[in-house]
Coordinates of C-alpha atoms and ligand atoms in Angstrom, one line a residue:
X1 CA 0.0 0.0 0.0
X2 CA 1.3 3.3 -1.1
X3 CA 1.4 5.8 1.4
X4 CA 1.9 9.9 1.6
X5 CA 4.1 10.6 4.6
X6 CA 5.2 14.3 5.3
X7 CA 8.8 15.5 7.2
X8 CA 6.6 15.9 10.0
X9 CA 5.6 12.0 9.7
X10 CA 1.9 13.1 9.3
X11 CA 0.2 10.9 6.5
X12 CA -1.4 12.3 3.6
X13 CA -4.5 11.0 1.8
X14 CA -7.3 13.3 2.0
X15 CA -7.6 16.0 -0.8
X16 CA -9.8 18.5 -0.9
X17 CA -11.1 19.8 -4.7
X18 CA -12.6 23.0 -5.2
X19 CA -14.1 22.9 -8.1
X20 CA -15.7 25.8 -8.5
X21 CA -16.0 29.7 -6.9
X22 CA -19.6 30.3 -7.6
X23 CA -21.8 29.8 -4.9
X24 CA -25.6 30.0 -4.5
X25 CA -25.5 31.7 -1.1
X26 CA -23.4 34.4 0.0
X27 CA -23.0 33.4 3.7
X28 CA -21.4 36.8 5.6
X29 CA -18.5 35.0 7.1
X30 CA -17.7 33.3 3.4
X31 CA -17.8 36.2 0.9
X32 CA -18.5 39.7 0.2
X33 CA -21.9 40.6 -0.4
X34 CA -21.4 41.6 -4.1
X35 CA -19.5 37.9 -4.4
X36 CA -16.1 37.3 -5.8
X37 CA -15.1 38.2 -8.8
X38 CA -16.3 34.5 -10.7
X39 CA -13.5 32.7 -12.4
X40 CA -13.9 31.9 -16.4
X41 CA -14.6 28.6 -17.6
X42 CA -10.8 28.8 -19.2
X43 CA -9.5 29.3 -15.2
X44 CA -11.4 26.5 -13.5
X45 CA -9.7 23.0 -14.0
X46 CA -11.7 21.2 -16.4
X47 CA -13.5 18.0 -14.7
X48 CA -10.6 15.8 -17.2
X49 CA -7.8 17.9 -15.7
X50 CA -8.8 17.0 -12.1
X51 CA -9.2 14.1 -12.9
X52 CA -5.2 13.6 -13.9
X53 CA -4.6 15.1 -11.0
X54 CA -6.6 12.9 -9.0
X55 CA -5.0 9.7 -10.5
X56 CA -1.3 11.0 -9.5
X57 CA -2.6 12.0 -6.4
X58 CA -3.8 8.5 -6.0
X59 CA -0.5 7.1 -7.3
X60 CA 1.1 9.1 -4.3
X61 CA -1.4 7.5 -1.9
X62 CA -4.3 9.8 -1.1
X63 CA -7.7 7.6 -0.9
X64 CA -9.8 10.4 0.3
X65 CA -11.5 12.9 -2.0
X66 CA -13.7 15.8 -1.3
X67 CA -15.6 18.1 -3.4
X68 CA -16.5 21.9 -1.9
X69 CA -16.2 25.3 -3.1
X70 CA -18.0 27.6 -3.8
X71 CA -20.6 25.0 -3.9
X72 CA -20.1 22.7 -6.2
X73 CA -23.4 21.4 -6.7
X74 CA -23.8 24.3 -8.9
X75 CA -21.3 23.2 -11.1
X76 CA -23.0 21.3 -14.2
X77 CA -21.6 18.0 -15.0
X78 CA -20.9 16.9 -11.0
X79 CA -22.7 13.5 -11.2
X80 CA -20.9 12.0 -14.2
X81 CA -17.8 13.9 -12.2
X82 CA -18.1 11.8 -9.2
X83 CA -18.9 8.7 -11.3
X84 CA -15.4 9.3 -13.0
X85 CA -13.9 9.8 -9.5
X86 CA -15.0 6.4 -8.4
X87 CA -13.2 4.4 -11.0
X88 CA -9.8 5.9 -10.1
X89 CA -7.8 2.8 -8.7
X90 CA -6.8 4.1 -5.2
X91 CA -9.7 6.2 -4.5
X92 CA -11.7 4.7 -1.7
X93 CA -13.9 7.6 -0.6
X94 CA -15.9 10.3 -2.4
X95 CA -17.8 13.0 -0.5
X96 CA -18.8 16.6 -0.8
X97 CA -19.2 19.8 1.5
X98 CA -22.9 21.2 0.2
X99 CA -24.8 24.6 1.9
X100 CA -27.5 21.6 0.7
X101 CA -29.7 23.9 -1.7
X102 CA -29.1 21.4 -4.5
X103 CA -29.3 18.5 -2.3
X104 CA -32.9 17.8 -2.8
X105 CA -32.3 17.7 -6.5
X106 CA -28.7 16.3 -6.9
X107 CA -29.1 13.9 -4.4
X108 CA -30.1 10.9 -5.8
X109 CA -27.6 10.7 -8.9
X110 CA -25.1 11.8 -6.8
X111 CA -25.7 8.3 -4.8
X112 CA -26.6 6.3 -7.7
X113 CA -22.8 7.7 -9.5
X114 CA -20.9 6.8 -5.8
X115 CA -21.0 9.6 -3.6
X116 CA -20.1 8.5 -0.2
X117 CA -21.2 10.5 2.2
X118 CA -22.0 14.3 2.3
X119 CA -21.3 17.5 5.0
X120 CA -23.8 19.6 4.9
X121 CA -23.6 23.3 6.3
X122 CA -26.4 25.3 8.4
X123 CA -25.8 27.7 11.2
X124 CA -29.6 28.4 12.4
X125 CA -33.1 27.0 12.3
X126 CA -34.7 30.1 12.1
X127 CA -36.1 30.7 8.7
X128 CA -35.1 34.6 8.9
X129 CA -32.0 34.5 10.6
X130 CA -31.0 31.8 7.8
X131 CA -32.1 34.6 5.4
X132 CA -30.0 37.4 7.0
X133 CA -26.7 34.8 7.5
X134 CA -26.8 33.3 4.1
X135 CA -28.4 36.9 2.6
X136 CA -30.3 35.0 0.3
X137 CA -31.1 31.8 1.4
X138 CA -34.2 29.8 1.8
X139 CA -34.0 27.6 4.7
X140 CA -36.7 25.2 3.3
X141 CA -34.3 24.6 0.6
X142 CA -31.6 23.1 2.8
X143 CA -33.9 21.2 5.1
X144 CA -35.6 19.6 2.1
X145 CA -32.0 18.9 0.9
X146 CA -31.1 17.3 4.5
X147 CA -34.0 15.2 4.5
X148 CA -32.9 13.9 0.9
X149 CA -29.6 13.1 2.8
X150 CA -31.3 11.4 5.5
X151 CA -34.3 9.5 3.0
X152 CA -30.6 8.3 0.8
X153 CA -28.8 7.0 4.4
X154 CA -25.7 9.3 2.9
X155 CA -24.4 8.3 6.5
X156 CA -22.5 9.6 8.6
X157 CA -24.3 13.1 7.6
X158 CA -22.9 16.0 9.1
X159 CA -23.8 19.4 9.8
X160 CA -21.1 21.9 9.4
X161 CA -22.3 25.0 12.2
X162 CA -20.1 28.1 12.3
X163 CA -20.5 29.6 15.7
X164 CA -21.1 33.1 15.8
X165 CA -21.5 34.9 19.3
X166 CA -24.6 37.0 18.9
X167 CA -26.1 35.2 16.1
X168 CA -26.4 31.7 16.5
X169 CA -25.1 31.0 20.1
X170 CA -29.0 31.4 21.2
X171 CA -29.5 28.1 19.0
X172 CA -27.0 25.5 20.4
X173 CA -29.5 23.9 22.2
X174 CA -31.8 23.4 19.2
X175 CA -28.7 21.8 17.0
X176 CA -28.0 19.1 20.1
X177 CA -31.9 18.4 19.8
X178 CA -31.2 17.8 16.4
X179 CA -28.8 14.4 17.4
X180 CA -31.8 13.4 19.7
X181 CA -34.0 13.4 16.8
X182 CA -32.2 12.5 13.7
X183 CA -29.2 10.4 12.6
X184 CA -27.4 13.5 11.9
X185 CA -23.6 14.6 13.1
X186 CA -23.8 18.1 14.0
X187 CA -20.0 19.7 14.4
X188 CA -19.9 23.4 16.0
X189 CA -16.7 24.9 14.2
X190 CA -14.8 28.5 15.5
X191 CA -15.5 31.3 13.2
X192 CA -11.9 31.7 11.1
X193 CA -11.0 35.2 10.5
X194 CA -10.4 34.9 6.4
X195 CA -10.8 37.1 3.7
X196 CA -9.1 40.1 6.0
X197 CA -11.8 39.9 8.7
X198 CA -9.8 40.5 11.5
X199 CA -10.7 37.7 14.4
X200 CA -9.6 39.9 17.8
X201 CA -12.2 42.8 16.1
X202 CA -14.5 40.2 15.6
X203 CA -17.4 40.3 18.1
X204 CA -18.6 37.0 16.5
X205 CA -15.9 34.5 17.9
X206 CA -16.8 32.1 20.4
X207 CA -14.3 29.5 21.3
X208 CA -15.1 26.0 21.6
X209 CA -14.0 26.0 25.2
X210 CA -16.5 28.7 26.0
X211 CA -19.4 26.8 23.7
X212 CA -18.6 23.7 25.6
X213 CA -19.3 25.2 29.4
X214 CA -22.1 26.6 28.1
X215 CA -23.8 23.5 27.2
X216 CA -22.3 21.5 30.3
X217 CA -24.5 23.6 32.0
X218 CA -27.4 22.1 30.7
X219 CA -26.8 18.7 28.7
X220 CA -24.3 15.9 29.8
X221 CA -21.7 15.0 27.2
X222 CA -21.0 11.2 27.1
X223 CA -18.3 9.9 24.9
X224 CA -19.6 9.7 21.4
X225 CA -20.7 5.3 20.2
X226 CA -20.7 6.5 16.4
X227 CA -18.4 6.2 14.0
X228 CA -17.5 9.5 12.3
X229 CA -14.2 9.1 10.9
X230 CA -10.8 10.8 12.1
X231 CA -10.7 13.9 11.0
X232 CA -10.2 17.2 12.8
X233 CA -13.6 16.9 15.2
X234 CA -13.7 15.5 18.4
X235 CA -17.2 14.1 19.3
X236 CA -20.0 13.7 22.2
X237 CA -23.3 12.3 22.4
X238 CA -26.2 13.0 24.4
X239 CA -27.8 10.2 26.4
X240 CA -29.9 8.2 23.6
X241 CA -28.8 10.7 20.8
X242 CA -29.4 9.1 17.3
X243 CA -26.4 11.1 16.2
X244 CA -23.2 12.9 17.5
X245 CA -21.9 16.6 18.6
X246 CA -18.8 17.4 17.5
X247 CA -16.4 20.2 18.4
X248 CA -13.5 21.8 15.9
X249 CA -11.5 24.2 17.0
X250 CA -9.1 25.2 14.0
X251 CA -8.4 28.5 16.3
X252 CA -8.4 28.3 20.0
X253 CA -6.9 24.3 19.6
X254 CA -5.9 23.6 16.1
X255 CA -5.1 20.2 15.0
X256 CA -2.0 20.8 13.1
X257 CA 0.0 17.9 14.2
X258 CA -2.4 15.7 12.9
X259 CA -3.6 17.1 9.6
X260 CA -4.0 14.9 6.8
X261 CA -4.5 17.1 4.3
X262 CA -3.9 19.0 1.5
X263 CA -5.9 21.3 -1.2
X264 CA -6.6 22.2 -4.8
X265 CA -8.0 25.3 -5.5
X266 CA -10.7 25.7 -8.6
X267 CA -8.0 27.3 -10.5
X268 CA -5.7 24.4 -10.1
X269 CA -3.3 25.5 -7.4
X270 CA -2.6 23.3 -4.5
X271 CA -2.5 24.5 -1.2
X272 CA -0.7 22.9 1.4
X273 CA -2.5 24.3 4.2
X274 CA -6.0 25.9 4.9
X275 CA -4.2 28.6 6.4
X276 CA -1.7 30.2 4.6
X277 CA -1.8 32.0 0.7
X278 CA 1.3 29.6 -0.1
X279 CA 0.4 27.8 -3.0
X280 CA 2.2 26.0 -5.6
X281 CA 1.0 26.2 -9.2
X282 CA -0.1 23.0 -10.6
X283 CA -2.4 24.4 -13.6
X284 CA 0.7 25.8 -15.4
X285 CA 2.0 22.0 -15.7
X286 CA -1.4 20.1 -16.6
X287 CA -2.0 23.0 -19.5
X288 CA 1.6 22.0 -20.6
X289 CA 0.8 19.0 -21.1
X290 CA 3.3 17.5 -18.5
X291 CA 3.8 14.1 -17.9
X292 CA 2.2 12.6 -14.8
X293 CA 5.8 11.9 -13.4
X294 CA 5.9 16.0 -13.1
X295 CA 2.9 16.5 -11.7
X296 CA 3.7 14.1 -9.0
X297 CA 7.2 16.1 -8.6
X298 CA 4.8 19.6 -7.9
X299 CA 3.1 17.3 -5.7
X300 CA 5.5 16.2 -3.7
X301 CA 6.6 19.5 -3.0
X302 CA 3.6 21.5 -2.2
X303 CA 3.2 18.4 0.7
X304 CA 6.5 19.5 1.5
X305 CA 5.3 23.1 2.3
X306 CA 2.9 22.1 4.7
X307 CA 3.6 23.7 7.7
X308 CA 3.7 22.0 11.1
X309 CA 1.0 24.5 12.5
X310 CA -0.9 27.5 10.8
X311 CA -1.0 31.5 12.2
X312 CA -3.9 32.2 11.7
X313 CA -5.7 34.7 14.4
X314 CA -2.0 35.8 15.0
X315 CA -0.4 37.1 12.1
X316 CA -2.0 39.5 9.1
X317 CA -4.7 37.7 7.9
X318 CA -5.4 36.1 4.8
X319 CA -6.6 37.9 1.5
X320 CA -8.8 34.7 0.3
X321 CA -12.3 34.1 1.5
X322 CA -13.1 30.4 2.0
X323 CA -15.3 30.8 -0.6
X324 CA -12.1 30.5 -3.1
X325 CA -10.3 28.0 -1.0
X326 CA -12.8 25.4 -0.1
X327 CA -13.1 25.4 3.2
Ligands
LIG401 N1 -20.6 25.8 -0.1 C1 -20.3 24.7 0.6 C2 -20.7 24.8 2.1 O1 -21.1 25.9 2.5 O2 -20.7 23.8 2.7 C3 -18.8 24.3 0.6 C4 -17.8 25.4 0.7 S1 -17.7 26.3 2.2 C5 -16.5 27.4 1.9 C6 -17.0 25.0 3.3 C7 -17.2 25.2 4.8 O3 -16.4 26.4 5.2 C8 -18.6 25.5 5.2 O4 -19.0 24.5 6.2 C9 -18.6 26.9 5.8 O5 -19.5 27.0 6.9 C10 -17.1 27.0 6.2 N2 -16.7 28.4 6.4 C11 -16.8 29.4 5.5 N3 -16.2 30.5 6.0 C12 -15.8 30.2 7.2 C13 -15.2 31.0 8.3 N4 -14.9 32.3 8.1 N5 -15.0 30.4 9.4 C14 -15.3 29.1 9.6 N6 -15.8 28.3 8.7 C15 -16.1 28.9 7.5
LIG402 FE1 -21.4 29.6 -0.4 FE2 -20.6 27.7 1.4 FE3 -19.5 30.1 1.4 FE4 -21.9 29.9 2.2 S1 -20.1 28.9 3.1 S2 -21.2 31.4 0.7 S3 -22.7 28.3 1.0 S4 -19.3 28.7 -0.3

């Protein structure tokens, strides 16, 4: 078995793919209201071009892929995308980060081409706050998307919930009754100062540590029974929860040591870390036409770059939103 192992002895084999900028919601903490700037067909990888990428990267020994963006159900041509995924020898898992607006509508191709399992993210249950956090969002849209999840077992299904102090911190209650009631996985994540929001201006940061006291105050945490993979959450139940509550703390506690990482932007730069603008430029090689053993060369390095753990909330911030990186 081939396997990806860093200088820091941290082994590779999950890669992120955004594979596209344009999103269907506009969520405050993600982009500008007036969106980015969208990239031109000719900037975006074409879905052939990932996929040589994907097959070095498979070579190399990642087994993990994820789709996000943007959101990359809006990108036409997905299913047949995901199908082509799944023939890649080496490739084990195929999943996808959604805001689940497509969901309802995508869902069932998506399963019948391979998808694995899907992360879905929502930060209130409140029709109008949803409204005023994603600025134009229909709350309906997602919840009839998360049922789609639910009604196609996509399991585990998690639910990706930003915490912001002041705006959602009134609802962390309502997301644990969630895991009483449904299979689903919810994960509270810190607020990431990107896009040059500036995190110690930033009224909206709540750390974990502080969400977690919070809720010992009313609900018991028990060690979680499901199985929800090893990635950077830690998880809890509560007492005859159908599902978990997880906790990532990429600010207050990151998880550097133990990242298994590594991204490609939709423009076909990989990105070593999350957290820093260092990116190496693999587009300029697959539009040359380079052999595979040269893309694996670009590979090889940008793992190389990775960093052993990332500034952020210390240093200047970062110029991307997380729209362009892919969370
Ligand atoms: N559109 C998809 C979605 O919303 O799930 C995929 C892309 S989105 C950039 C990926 C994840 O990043 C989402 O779960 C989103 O909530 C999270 N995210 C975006 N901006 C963030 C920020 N400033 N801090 C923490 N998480 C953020
Ligand atoms: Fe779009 Fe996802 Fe960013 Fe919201 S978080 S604007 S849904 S890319």
């Amino acid at each position: 078995m081939v396997e990806l192992i860093d200088q820091l002895g941290r082994r590779i084999d999950y890669l992120r793919i955004s594979i596209t900028d344009r999103c269907n919601l506009r969520c405050q903490y993600c982009m500008p209201e007036t969106g980015v700037d969208n990239l031109t067909h000719q900037q975006l990888l074409s879905y052939e071009e990932l996929i040589k990428v994907v097959r070095v990267a498979a070579r190399l020994g990642i087994k993990k892929i994820r789709l996000t963006g943007g959101d990359p159900l809006v990108r036409r041509g997905i299913v047949d995308f995901v199908r082509m995924l799944k023939e890649i020898q080496g490739i084990e898992e195929v999943s996808l980060t959604t805001n689940g607006i497509l969901l309802q509508e995508k869902g069932a191709d998506l399963v019948e081409a391979g998808l694995d399992r899907v992360n879905i993210s929502l930060d209130t249950l409140q029709r109008d706050k949803f409204r005023e956090i994603t600025r134009i969002g229909e709350f309906e849209q997602v919840w009839r998307g998360i049922e789609e999840a639910l009604w196609l077992e996509l399991a585990p299904i998690k639910i990706n919930t930003v915490l912001m102090k002041g705006i959602n911190d009134d609802e962390i209650f309502d997301f644990i009754d969630l895991t009483r009631k449904y299979p689903l996985h919810v994960r509270f994540i810190e607020f990431m100062p990107m896009g040059g929001q500036k995190l110690e201006q930033e009224e909206k940061y709540l750390s974990i540590e502080e969400l977690k006291k919070k809720i010992k105050e009313k609900e018991q945490l028990l060690p979680s029974q499901f199985a929800t993979g090893n990635g950077p959450a830690y998880y809890y139940q509560v007492a005859e929860g159908l599902g978990s509550v997880g906790f990532i703390s990429p600010i207050s506690n990151h998880f550097c040591s133990s990242c298994n990482r590594i991204r490609l932007t939709a423009t076909g730069w990989l990105r070593p870390c999350l957290c820093s603008d260092d990116e190496i430029n693999l587009k300029e090689l697959i539009r040359n036409n380079s052999s595979e053993d040269k893309l694996e060369e670009r590979f090889l390095e940008a793992i190389g770059h990775k960093p052993d753990q990332h500034q952020l909330g210390q240093e200047d911030n970062l110029v991307k939103h997380m729209s362009q990186i892919g969370g």
